[in-house]
XYZ file of C-alpha atoms in Angstrom:
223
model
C 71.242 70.723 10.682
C 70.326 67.264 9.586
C 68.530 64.614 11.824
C 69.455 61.045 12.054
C 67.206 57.751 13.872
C 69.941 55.512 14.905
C 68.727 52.098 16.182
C 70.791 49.919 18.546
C 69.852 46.333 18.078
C 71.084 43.008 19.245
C 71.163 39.902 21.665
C 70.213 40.756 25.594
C 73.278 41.391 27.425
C 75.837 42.187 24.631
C 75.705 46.212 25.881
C 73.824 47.999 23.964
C 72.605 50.104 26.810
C 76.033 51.015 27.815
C 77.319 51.674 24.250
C 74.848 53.715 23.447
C 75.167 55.658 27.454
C 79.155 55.763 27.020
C 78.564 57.523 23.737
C 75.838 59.658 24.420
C 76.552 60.339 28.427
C 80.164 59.353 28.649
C 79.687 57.079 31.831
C 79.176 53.124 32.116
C 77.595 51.369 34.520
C 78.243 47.524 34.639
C 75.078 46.250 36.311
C 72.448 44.611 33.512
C 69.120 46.527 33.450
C 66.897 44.500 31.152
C 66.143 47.320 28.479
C 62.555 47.701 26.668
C 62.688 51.131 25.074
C 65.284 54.245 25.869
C 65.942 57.009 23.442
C 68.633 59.429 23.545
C 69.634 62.716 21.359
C 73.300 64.180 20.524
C 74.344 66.819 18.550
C 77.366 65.923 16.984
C 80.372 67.051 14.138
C 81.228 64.564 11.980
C 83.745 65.439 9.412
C 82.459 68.904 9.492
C 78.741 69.084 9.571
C 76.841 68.996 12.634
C 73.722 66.891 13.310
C 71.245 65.744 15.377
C 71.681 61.602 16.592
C 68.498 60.156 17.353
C 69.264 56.925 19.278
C 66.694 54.601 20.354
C 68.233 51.881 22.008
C 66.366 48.432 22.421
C 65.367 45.030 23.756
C 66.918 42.449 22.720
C 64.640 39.494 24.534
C 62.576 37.498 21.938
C 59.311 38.629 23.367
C 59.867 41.834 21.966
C 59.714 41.223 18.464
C 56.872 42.725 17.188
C 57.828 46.028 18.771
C 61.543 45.772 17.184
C 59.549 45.731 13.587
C 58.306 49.032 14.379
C 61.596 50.283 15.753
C 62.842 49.264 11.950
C 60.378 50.873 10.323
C 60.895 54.221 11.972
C 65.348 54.009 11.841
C 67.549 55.197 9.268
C 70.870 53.413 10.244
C 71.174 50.703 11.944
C 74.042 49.277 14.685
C 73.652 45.173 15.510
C 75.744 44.795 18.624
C 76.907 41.137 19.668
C 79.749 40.458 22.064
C 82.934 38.922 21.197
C 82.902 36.576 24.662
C 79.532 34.937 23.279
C 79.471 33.024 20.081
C 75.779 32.552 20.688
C 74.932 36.398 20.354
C 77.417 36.300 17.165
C 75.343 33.739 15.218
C 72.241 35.884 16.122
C 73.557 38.859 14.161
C 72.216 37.085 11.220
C 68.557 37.077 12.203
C 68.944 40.957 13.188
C 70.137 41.549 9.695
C 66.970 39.580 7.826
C 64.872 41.788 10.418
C 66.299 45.147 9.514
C 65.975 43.902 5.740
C 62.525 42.951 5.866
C 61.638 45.739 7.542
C 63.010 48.815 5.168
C 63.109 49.008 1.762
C 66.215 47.929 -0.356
C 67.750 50.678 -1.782
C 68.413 50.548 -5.529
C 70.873 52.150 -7.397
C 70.379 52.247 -11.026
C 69.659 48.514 -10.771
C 71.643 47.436 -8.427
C 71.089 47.280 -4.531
C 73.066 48.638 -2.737
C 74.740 48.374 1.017
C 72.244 48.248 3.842
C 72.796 51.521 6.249
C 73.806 48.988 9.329
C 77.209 48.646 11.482
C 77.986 45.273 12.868
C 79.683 45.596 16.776
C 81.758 43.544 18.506
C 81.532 45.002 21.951
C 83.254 43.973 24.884
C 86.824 44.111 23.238
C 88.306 44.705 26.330
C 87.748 41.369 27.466
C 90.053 39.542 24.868
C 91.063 36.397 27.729
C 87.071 35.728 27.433
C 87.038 36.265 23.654
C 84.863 33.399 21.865
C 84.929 35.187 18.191
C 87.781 36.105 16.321
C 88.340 39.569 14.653
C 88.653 37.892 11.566
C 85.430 36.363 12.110
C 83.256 39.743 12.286
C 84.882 40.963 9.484
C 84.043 38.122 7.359
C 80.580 38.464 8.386
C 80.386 42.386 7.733
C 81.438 41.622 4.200
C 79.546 38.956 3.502
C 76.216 41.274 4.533
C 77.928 44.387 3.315
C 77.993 45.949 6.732
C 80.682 47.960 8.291
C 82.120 46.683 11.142
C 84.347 47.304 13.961
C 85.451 45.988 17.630
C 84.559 48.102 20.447
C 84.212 48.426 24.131
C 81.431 50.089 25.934
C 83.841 50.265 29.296
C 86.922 51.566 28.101
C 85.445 53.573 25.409
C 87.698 51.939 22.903
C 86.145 52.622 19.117
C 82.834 53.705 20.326
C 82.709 57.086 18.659
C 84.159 55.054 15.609
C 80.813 53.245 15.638
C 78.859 55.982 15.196
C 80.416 58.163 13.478
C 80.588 55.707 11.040
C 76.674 54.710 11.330
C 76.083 59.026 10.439
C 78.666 58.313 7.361
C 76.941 55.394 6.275
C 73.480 57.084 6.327
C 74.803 60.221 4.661
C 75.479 58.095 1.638
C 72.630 56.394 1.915
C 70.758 60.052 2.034
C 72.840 60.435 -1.056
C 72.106 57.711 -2.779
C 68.147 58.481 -2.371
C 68.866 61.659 -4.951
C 70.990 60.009 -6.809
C 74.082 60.264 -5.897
C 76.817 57.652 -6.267
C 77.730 54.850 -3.752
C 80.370 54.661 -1.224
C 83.900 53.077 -2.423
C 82.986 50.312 -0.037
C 79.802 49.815 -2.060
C 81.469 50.281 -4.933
C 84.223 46.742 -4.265
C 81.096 44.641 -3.993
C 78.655 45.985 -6.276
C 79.890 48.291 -9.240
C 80.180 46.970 -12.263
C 83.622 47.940 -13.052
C 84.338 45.103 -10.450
C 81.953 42.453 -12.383
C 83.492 39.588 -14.184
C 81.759 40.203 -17.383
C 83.492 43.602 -16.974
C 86.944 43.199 -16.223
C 88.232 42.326 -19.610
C 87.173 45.851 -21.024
C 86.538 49.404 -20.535
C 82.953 49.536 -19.122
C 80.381 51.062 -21.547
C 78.481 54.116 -21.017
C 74.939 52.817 -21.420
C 72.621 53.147 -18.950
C 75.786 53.505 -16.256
C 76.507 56.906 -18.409
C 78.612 59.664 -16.538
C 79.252 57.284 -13.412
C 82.680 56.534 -14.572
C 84.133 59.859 -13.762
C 82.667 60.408 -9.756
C 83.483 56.368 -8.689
C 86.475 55.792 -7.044
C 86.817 52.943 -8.302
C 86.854 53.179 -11.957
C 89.597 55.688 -11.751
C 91.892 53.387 -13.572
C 89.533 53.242 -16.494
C 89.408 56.761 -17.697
């Protein structure tokens, strides 16, 4: 059964704690517990193959930064939680994005990098009257970073299994992609070069991109 180090970062107060407790433990407590360090463990199926989740969940208070570089170092996926009632903890997702890519290194495939293994999370969905960032907004953002994303809420439960299962998809490929395997379709939009401009206006060659065409999704209209 394959193991997984999930890391949970993001501005204090945006729920991490309780994400990560409402997924793990099924329960949610709505008092704020300043967190420093708490690590959890869940065996899990996910489209047919169990695993092991690894979840270290983390502080999110500035003094804490050199510790959160060695919480990078030691993850494989990454969730960046921010909550859609604070535009404050939005803008921040940024900086937690340079962290986590400063602190592993960029994956390459054949040349070209590939998506970073992190879901963005815009907790606290259940709150929409207090909503200070549109849906529209986080998705923007997740595409410009090439992040998955999705709206959740740690009370109701609403999506939070859809966060993770999609942070043990996202590292699968990114597993994959380590021996050579080929990317995700939602790589593939953004990066493959059937998509590039200097592409588009012909079949793509062979070259060093030889015997991609037939596995990506994407190039299906070519062949």
């Amino acid at each position: 059964m394959d193991s997984y180090k999930l890391v949970v970062l993001g501005d204090e107060s945006v729920g991490k704690t309780q994400l990560t407790t409402q997924f793990c433990l099924e329960t949610f407590d709505e008092t704020y517990y300043p967190t420093i360090e708490n690590s959890y463990r869940k065996q899990w199926l996910v489209d047919g193959e169990f695993c092991m989740l690894k979840i270290v969940d983390t502080a999110g208070q500035e003094q804490y930064n050199a510790l959160r570089g060695e919480w990078i170092r030691d993850g494989e996926v990454f969730i960046i939680v921010y909550s859609i009632t604070s535009r404050t903890t939005f803008q921040r997702v940024r900086l937690f994005h340079i962290q986590v890519s400063r602190g592993i290194e960029s994956l390459l495939y054949r040349g070209e990098l590939l998506l970073m293994p992190i879901i963005i999370v815009g907790n606290m969905c259940d709150r929409a009257a207090e909503r200070e960032v549109m849906t529209q907004e986080g998705e923007a953002l997740a595409k410009e970073l090439g992040c998955d994303f999705v709206e959740a809420s740690a009370k109701t439960g609403t999506n939070v299994d859809r966060a993770f299962c999609d942070a043990v998809r996202r590292v699968r490929w990114h597993r994959e992609q380590q021996r050579g395997g080929h990317p995700p379709p939602s790589a593939c939009t953004r990066r493959c070069t059937a998509r590039s401009r200097r592409r588009r206006s012909r079949r793509p060659s062979r070259g060093r991109f030889r015997g991609t065409r037939r596995r990506c999704p994407c190039l299906r209209g070519w062949q």
